[in-house]
């Protein structure tokens, strides 16, 4: 199949998260690709969540290998949905995150089908990963026996020379402060919820320091972090705020726990301030000496003609739902830049290389059957 043409066709669908008409068109396009190939294709739909497409070569739920990804993208201007190629790079929304690598997953499925490889193989592509992956969670609930020995996860993008072995646990926390309204000229008659929120914020910063591009980069960044993603409080300038709230984004390493985070937050709350954990997950930690990971790494090094290194990232990944079930998750993506920005691009050669690494790895697994 023409990998680059497929990538460009996928990019032309304006699959911004929540744009269901375009998502449905994209899934219909993918479904049509696999007509008369022997693959079984299901578009999972459930009220209130975005759909998921599920493609497999056997009607089972326990797979040898599974590719996991998504087709939704963050919002962009119209021109970014018209991809173009320049100087060995493809530009457009979703080139790096992650339609190029959704195309790689589909290419791997075609390879398995055409070669009739004796592996149970599947591709799962969601359409709301950029806003929490509710569709993926609903899909997994609908298929409770879903499992895979190995999961290929290409949604960790940026550098083909890196294999990801650890991802932090994203935990989102909402803090709410309650006060009492009063005129701004007589603050002693009120209780300022904004002030209470800031006092709590300062307490949190004593435990989880502030980091910025303007500050020196720590030698080792594998520690817990938090950023204040959203802060709201007050309505008008001359009224003491009676309510304030903030959304916090914690990233916890495997050496931490949500229980310990709760203890820290309990110690930070001032009178009139409370918190609740909006969502939590688990860190993804893979054994760098796992034979399958090392075999994949060897193929990657042979194809790239250079050594590749393991790295740890703070970003989340949908593959954690399989890691929790004991899957070996191989997290590797192509190179590019401008993710979620106006100049998003992917290095075309890296897309071809990821595709070759995957197909050669699948051939090896087939020989072992």
Tab-separated table of C-alpha atoms in Angstrom:
chain	number	residue	atom	x	y	z
A	1	UNK	CA	0.000	0.000	0.000
A	2	UNK	CA	1.034	3.623	-0.486
A	3	UNK	CA	1.844	4.683	3.075
A	4	UNK	CA	2.289	8.397	2.340
A	5	UNK	CA	-0.871	8.640	0.274
A	6	UNK	CA	-2.846	6.938	3.047
A	7	UNK	CA	-1.404	9.380	5.591
A	8	UNK	CA	-2.401	12.363	3.476
A	9	UNK	CA	-5.912	11.006	2.946
A	10	UNK	CA	-6.347	10.606	6.707
A	11	UNK	CA	-5.099	14.138	7.353
A	12	UNK	CA	-7.687	15.588	4.957
A	13	UNK	CA	-10.462	14.402	7.275
A	14	UNK	CA	-11.023	17.202	9.782
A	15	UNK	CA	-11.194	14.862	12.750
A	16	UNK	CA	-10.844	17.427	15.517
A	17	UNK	CA	-11.992	15.795	18.738
A	18	UNK	CA	-15.794	16.015	18.858
A	19	UNK	CA	-16.287	16.524	15.110
A	20	UNK	CA	-18.340	13.342	14.768
A	21	UNK	CA	-19.380	13.777	11.103
A	22	UNK	CA	-15.735	13.909	10.000
A	23	UNK	CA	-14.735	11.115	12.373
A	24	UNK	CA	-17.479	8.918	10.933
A	25	UNK	CA	-16.286	9.714	7.383
A	26	UNK	CA	-12.714	8.806	8.320
A	27	UNK	CA	-13.781	5.513	9.883
A	28	UNK	CA	-15.938	4.704	6.858
A	29	UNK	CA	-12.898	5.347	4.652
A	30	UNK	CA	-10.750	3.010	6.773
A	31	UNK	CA	-13.490	0.370	6.845
A	32	UNK	CA	-13.692	0.452	3.047
A	33	UNK	CA	-9.908	-0.082	2.781
A	34	UNK	CA	-10.325	-3.513	4.317
A	35	UNK	CA	-13.280	-4.734	2.265
A	36	UNK	CA	-12.581	-8.152	0.737
A	37	UNK	CA	-9.239	-8.483	2.554
A	38	UNK	CA	-10.340	-11.071	5.090
A	39	UNK	CA	-10.136	-8.604	7.969
A	40	UNK	CA	-13.032	-8.162	10.367
A	41	UNK	CA	-13.880	-4.529	11.025
A	42	UNK	CA	-16.164	-3.131	13.707
A	43	UNK	CA	-16.955	0.494	14.448
A	44	UNK	CA	-17.834	0.573	18.125
A	45	UNK	CA	-20.406	3.207	19.037
A	46	UNK	CA	-21.968	4.130	22.350
A	47	UNK	CA	-24.118	7.097	23.296
A	48	UNK	CA	-22.138	9.919	24.866
A	49	UNK	CA	-18.684	8.823	23.687
A	50	UNK	CA	-16.764	9.039	20.451
A	51	UNK	CA	-16.503	5.890	18.290
A	52	UNK	CA	-13.615	3.428	18.043
A	53	UNK	CA	-12.648	1.323	15.032
A	54	UNK	CA	-11.510	-2.245	15.697
A	55	UNK	CA	-9.818	-4.228	12.899
A	56	UNK	CA	-8.536	-7.783	13.357
A	57	UNK	CA	-7.530	-10.848	11.370
A	58	UNK	CA	-9.245	-13.273	13.776
A	59	UNK	CA	-12.557	-12.982	15.617
A	60	UNK	CA	-11.009	-13.213	19.075
A	61	UNK	CA	-10.229	-10.887	21.968
A	62	UNK	CA	-6.850	-12.332	22.963
A	63	UNK	CA	-4.218	-11.138	20.480
A	64	UNK	CA	-0.552	-11.857	19.988
A	65	UNK	CA	0.050	-8.267	18.851
A	66	UNK	CA	-2.107	-5.186	18.797
A	67	UNK	CA	-1.522	-1.657	17.456
A	68	UNK	CA	-3.171	1.102	19.462
A	69	UNK	CA	-3.682	4.699	18.344
A	70	UNK	CA	-6.146	7.455	17.525
A	71	UNK	CA	-7.325	9.544	14.575
A	72	UNK	CA	-8.574	12.639	16.387
A	73	UNK	CA	-6.515	15.821	16.389
A	74	UNK	CA	-6.461	19.155	18.173
A	75	UNK	CA	-8.111	22.139	16.413
A	76	UNK	CA	-6.300	23.835	13.553
A	77	UNK	CA	-6.844	26.303	10.725
A	78	UNK	CA	-8.327	25.045	7.458
A	79	UNK	CA	-5.039	24.969	5.556
A	80	UNK	CA	-3.523	22.478	8.016
A	81	UNK	CA	-5.939	19.829	6.758
A	82	UNK	CA	-4.331	20.086	3.313
A	83	UNK	CA	-1.015	18.286	3.851
A	84	UNK	CA	2.029	19.111	1.779
A	85	UNK	CA	5.554	17.744	1.479
A	86	UNK	CA	8.719	19.838	1.544
A	87	UNK	CA	12.368	18.945	2.199
A	88	UNK	CA	11.572	15.404	3.274
A	89	UNK	CA	8.886	16.486	5.729
A	90	UNK	CA	5.111	16.269	5.616
A	91	UNK	CA	3.301	19.224	7.134
A	92	UNK	CA	-0.270	19.318	8.440
A	93	UNK	CA	-2.417	18.722	11.456
A	94	UNK	CA	-1.956	15.185	12.691
A	95	UNK	CA	1.199	14.438	10.738
A	96	UNK	CA	3.064	13.734	13.980
A	97	UNK	CA	0.147	13.225	16.370
A	98	UNK	CA	-0.656	10.742	14.998
A	99	UNK	CA	-2.208	10.047	11.622
A	100	UNK	CA	1.110	9.056	10.051
A	101	UNK	CA	1.367	6.291	12.620
A	102	UNK	CA	-2.299	5.334	12.376
A	103	UNK	CA	-1.406	4.745	8.717
A	104	UNK	CA	1.585	2.658	9.877
A	105	UNK	CA	-0.746	0.502	11.991
A	106	UNK	CA	-3.075	-0.015	9.013
A	107	UNK	CA	-0.049	-0.855	6.863
A	108	UNK	CA	0.939	-3.505	9.422
A	109	UNK	CA	-2.555	-5.001	9.209
A	110	UNK	CA	-2.316	-5.196	5.405
A	111	UNK	CA	1.088	-6.867	5.783
A	112	UNK	CA	-0.258	-9.518	8.158
A	113	UNK	CA	-3.206	-10.217	5.852
A	114	UNK	CA	-1.209	-10.322	2.612
A	115	UNK	CA	1.526	-12.546	4.065
A	116	UNK	CA	-1.041	-14.651	5.923
A	117	UNK	CA	1.122	-14.437	9.030
A	118	UNK	CA	0.069	-16.894	11.763
A	119	UNK	CA	-0.323	-14.204	14.416
A	120	UNK	CA	-3.523	-12.946	15.965
A	121	UNK	CA	-3.275	-9.255	15.129
A	122	UNK	CA	-5.521	-6.219	15.663
A	123	UNK	CA	-5.607	-2.461	15.258
A	124	UNK	CA	-7.642	-0.243	17.590
A	125	UNK	CA	-8.020	3.449	16.706
A	126	UNK	CA	-9.989	5.772	18.968
A	127	UNK	CA	-11.313	9.233	18.145
A	128	UNK	CA	-11.227	11.214	21.402
A	129	UNK	CA	-7.722	10.613	22.767
A	130	UNK	CA	-6.989	14.345	22.834
A	131	UNK	CA	-9.760	14.842	25.383
A	132	UNK	CA	-9.506	11.926	27.762
A	133	UNK	CA	-10.155	8.727	25.744
A	134	UNK	CA	-13.655	8.089	27.060
A	135	UNK	CA	-14.337	6.121	23.879
A	136	UNK	CA	-11.405	3.795	24.546
A	137	UNK	CA	-12.560	3.174	28.119
A	138	UNK	CA	-16.109	2.415	26.907
A	139	UNK	CA	-14.695	0.094	24.241
A	140	UNK	CA	-12.632	-1.816	26.795
A	141	UNK	CA	-15.676	-2.157	29.046
A	142	UNK	CA	-17.601	-3.604	26.093
A	143	UNK	CA	-14.775	-6.079	25.436
A	144	UNK	CA	-13.766	-7.120	28.954
A	145	UNK	CA	-11.682	-10.072	27.728
A	146	UNK	CA	-9.614	-7.885	25.392
A	147	UNK	CA	-5.896	-8.592	25.813
A	148	UNK	CA	-2.658	-8.635	23.866
A	149	UNK	CA	0.712	-10.158	24.619
A	150	UNK	CA	2.419	-7.230	22.856
A	151	UNK	CA	1.078	-3.738	22.186
A	152	UNK	CA	2.755	-1.473	19.625
A	153	UNK	CA	2.174	2.128	20.698
A	154	UNK	CA	3.291	4.841	18.251
A	155	UNK	CA	1.628	7.715	20.128
A	156	UNK	CA	4.713	8.853	22.044
A	157	UNK	CA	6.050	10.967	19.200
A	158	UNK	CA	8.994	13.075	18.473
A	159	UNK	CA	12.206	11.109	18.041
A	160	UNK	CA	12.683	7.770	16.292
A	161	UNK	CA	16.043	7.410	18.066
A	162	UNK	CA	14.249	6.896	21.393
A	163	UNK	CA	12.316	3.939	22.769
A	164	UNK	CA	10.065	4.871	25.674
A	165	UNK	CA	10.244	2.534	28.648
A	166	UNK	CA	8.385	4.607	31.237
A	167	UNK	CA	5.395	6.970	31.223
A	168	UNK	CA	4.208	8.856	34.281
A	169	UNK	CA	0.766	8.583	35.859
A	170	UNK	CA	-1.415	11.625	34.989
A	171	UNK	CA	-3.644	12.659	37.891
A	172	UNK	CA	-6.010	15.611	37.509
A	173	UNK	CA	-7.158	17.358	40.660
A	174	UNK	CA	-9.796	20.070	41.140
A	175	UNK	CA	-9.373	22.478	44.057
A	176	UNK	CA	-12.296	24.606	45.246
A	177	UNK	CA	-12.179	27.526	47.680
A	178	UNK	CA	-15.263	29.030	49.323
A	179	UNK	CA	-15.455	32.593	50.636
A	180	UNK	CA	-17.969	35.341	51.402
A	181	UNK	CA	-18.935	38.206	49.136
A	182	UNK	CA	-18.329	41.797	50.184
A	183	UNK	CA	-17.628	45.118	48.517
A	184	UNK	CA	-14.071	45.411	47.306
A	185	UNK	CA	-13.564	48.564	49.392
A	186	UNK	CA	-14.327	46.694	52.644
A	187	UNK	CA	-12.428	43.382	52.412
A	188	UNK	CA	-12.684	42.921	56.194
A	189	UNK	CA	-16.398	42.289	55.709
A	190	UNK	CA	-15.818	39.352	53.368
A	191	UNK	CA	-13.702	36.258	52.910
A	192	UNK	CA	-11.689	36.198	49.690
A	193	UNK	CA	-11.898	32.771	48.021
A	194	UNK	CA	-9.157	33.805	45.604
A	195	UNK	CA	-6.820	34.491	48.502
A	196	UNK	CA	-7.574	31.103	50.058
A	197	UNK	CA	-6.890	29.415	46.742
A	198	UNK	CA	-3.533	31.198	46.414
A	199	UNK	CA	-2.537	30.262	49.957
A	200	UNK	CA	-3.253	26.628	49.128
A	201	UNK	CA	-1.348	26.995	45.871
A	202	UNK	CA	1.713	28.251	47.757
A	203	UNK	CA	1.508	25.285	50.130
A	204	UNK	CA	1.428	22.879	47.183
A	205	UNK	CA	4.433	24.595	45.615
A	206	UNK	CA	6.454	23.889	48.775
A	207	UNK	CA	6.107	20.182	47.974
A	208	UNK	CA	5.992	20.297	44.178
A	209	UNK	CA	8.300	23.113	42.958
A	210	UNK	CA	7.762	25.290	39.909
A	211	UNK	CA	9.724	24.530	36.723
A	212	UNK	CA	9.970	26.606	33.594
A	213	UNK	CA	11.990	27.122	30.438
A	214	UNK	CA	13.252	30.264	32.160
A	215	UNK	CA	14.780	28.182	34.977
A	216	UNK	CA	17.716	25.749	34.900
A	217	UNK	CA	16.784	22.285	33.641
A	218	UNK	CA	17.131	19.625	36.348
A	219	UNK	CA	19.751	16.979	35.611
A	220	UNK	CA	17.158	14.272	36.220
A	221	UNK	CA	13.551	15.088	35.345
A	222	UNK	CA	12.104	11.793	36.557
A	223	UNK	CA	10.177	13.166	39.543
A	224	UNK	CA	6.628	14.246	40.352
A	225	UNK	CA	5.450	17.532	38.833
A	226	UNK	CA	2.328	19.666	38.794
A	227	UNK	CA	1.135	22.600	36.747
A	228	UNK	CA	-1.910	24.757	37.341
A	229	UNK	CA	-3.849	24.166	34.154
A	230	UNK	CA	-6.832	26.409	34.853
A	231	UNK	CA	-7.649	28.978	37.528
A	232	UNK	CA	-10.968	30.813	37.975
A	233	UNK	CA	-12.256	33.117	40.680
A	234	UNK	CA	-14.361	36.249	40.959
A	235	UNK	CA	-16.732	37.995	38.575
A	236	UNK	CA	-16.130	41.742	38.816
A	237	UNK	CA	-13.319	43.938	40.112
A	238	UNK	CA	-15.126	45.518	43.079
A	239	UNK	CA	-16.595	42.375	44.682
A	240	UNK	CA	-14.728	39.985	46.983
A	241	UNK	CA	-14.872	36.540	45.373
A	242	UNK	CA	-16.991	33.961	47.168
A	243	UNK	CA	-15.759	31.050	45.025
A	244	UNK	CA	-12.543	30.101	43.286
A	245	UNK	CA	-11.312	26.902	41.717
A	246	UNK	CA	-8.299	25.492	39.940
A	247	UNK	CA	-7.546	22.416	37.854
A	248	UNK	CA	-4.168	20.826	38.551
A	249	UNK	CA	-2.274	18.371	36.367
A	250	UNK	CA	0.001	16.098	38.403
A	251	UNK	CA	2.431	13.680	36.743
A	252	UNK	CA	3.568	10.955	39.129
A	253	UNK	CA	6.428	8.500	38.649
A	254	UNK	CA	6.160	4.817	39.468
A	255	UNK	CA	7.874	5.620	42.785
A	256	UNK	CA	4.872	7.644	43.931
A	257	UNK	CA	1.244	6.814	44.596
A	258	UNK	CA	-2.119	8.523	44.498
A	259	UNK	CA	-2.444	7.723	48.198
A	260	UNK	CA	0.703	9.722	48.937
A	261	UNK	CA	-0.573	12.549	46.739
A	262	UNK	CA	-3.746	12.658	48.829
A	263	UNK	CA	-1.699	12.922	52.014
A	264	UNK	CA	0.283	15.816	50.549
A	265	UNK	CA	-2.855	17.611	49.388
A	266	UNK	CA	-4.497	17.106	52.795
A	267	UNK	CA	-1.556	18.884	54.383
A	268	UNK	CA	-1.826	21.799	51.928
A	269	UNK	CA	-5.496	22.671	52.322
A	270	UNK	CA	-6.380	25.813	54.265
A	271	UNK	CA	-9.734	26.427	55.949
A	272	UNK	CA	-12.495	26.696	53.367
A	273	UNK	CA	-10.592	24.859	50.617
A	274	UNK	CA	-11.211	21.296	49.440
A	275	UNK	CA	-10.120	19.088	46.564
A	276	UNK	CA	-11.251	16.086	44.566
A	277	UNK	CA	-9.369	13.827	42.197
A	278	UNK	CA	-11.036	14.144	38.806
A	279	UNK	CA	-9.134	11.315	37.141
A	280	UNK	CA	-6.216	9.031	37.848
A	281	UNK	CA	-4.462	6.155	36.153
A	282	UNK	CA	-1.257	4.168	36.564
A	283	UNK	CA	2.282	4.705	35.320
A	284	UNK	CA	3.484	2.536	32.427
A	285	UNK	CA	6.810	0.885	33.222
A	286	UNK	CA	8.405	-1.672	30.916
A	287	UNK	CA	11.393	-3.952	31.544
A	288	UNK	CA	14.137	-2.699	29.232
A	289	UNK	CA	15.623	-6.217	29.189
A	290	UNK	CA	12.423	-7.900	28.040
A	291	UNK	CA	13.349	-10.195	25.090
A	292	UNK	CA	10.575	-8.853	22.838
A	293	UNK	CA	11.540	-5.251	23.530
A	294	UNK	CA	15.201	-6.036	22.876
A	295	UNK	CA	14.302	-7.831	19.627
A	296	UNK	CA	12.280	-4.845	18.465
A	297	UNK	CA	15.136	-2.531	19.468
A	298	UNK	CA	17.584	-4.606	17.407
A	299	UNK	CA	15.385	-4.326	14.307
A	300	UNK	CA	15.124	-0.577	14.861
A	301	UNK	CA	18.896	-0.192	15.188
A	302	UNK	CA	19.524	-2.305	12.076
A	303	UNK	CA	17.088	-0.254	10.001
A	304	UNK	CA	18.238	3.109	11.340
A	305	UNK	CA	21.906	2.173	11.195
A	306	UNK	CA	22.509	3.618	14.652
A	307	UNK	CA	22.002	2.877	18.319
A	308	UNK	CA	18.751	3.957	19.920
A	309	UNK	CA	18.251	4.756	23.586
A	310	UNK	CA	15.547	4.243	26.159
A	311	UNK	CA	13.844	7.329	27.558
A	312	UNK	CA	11.191	8.223	30.131
A	313	UNK	CA	8.341	10.640	29.357
A	314	UNK	CA	5.751	12.487	31.402
A	315	UNK	CA	2.998	12.188	28.806
A	316	UNK	CA	0.023	9.851	29.038
A	317	UNK	CA	-0.684	6.927	26.739
A	318	UNK	CA	-3.817	4.868	26.076
A	319	UNK	CA	-1.665	1.738	26.120
A	320	UNK	CA	-1.704	1.891	29.911
A	321	UNK	CA	-5.050	0.048	29.835
A	322	UNK	CA	-3.180	-2.906	28.348
A	323	UNK	CA	-0.104	-2.471	30.539
A	324	UNK	CA	-2.419	-2.897	33.530
A	325	UNK	CA	-3.434	-6.259	32.060
A	326	UNK	CA	0.174	-7.372	31.740
A	327	UNK	CA	0.871	-6.562	28.087
A	328	UNK	CA	4.395	-5.845	26.881
A	329	UNK	CA	4.055	-2.308	25.550
A	330	UNK	CA	6.583	-1.169	22.954
A	331	UNK	CA	6.423	2.616	22.776
A	332	UNK	CA	8.179	3.983	19.714
A	333	UNK	CA	7.341	6.692	17.211
A	334	UNK	CA	8.785	8.591	14.286
A	335	UNK	CA	10.502	11.970	14.312
A	336	UNK	CA	8.951	15.359	13.786
A	337	UNK	CA	8.047	18.595	15.508
A	338	UNK	CA	5.397	21.206	16.147
A	339	UNK	CA	2.980	18.823	17.817
A	340	UNK	CA	-0.298	20.681	18.482
A	341	UNK	CA	1.226	23.786	16.893
A	342	UNK	CA	0.896	25.599	13.564
A	343	UNK	CA	4.024	24.068	12.070
A	344	UNK	CA	3.334	20.408	12.866
A	345	UNK	CA	5.352	18.042	10.683
A	346	UNK	CA	6.687	14.518	10.487
A	347	UNK	CA	9.937	13.302	8.970
A	348	UNK	CA	8.785	11.146	6.046
A	349	UNK	CA	11.723	8.767	6.232
A	350	UNK	CA	10.971	8.063	9.883
A	351	UNK	CA	7.406	7.033	8.992
A	352	UNK	CA	8.708	4.564	6.438
A	353	UNK	CA	11.253	3.281	8.959
A	354	UNK	CA	8.666	2.735	11.697
A	355	UNK	CA	6.533	0.831	9.184
A	356	UNK	CA	9.483	-1.401	8.223
A	357	UNK	CA	10.444	-2.005	11.857
A	358	UNK	CA	6.901	-3.119	12.635
A	359	UNK	CA	6.543	-5.463	9.657
A	360	UNK	CA	9.917	-7.094	10.260
A	361	UNK	CA	9.063	-7.505	13.944
A	362	UNK	CA	5.746	-9.121	13.007
A	363	UNK	CA	7.549	-11.470	10.587
A	364	UNK	CA	9.845	-12.540	13.431
A	365	UNK	CA	6.926	-13.228	15.759
A	366	UNK	CA	5.248	-15.262	13.028
A	367	UNK	CA	8.334	-17.451	12.637
A	368	UNK	CA	8.240	-18.171	16.374
A	369	UNK	CA	4.670	-19.466	16.252
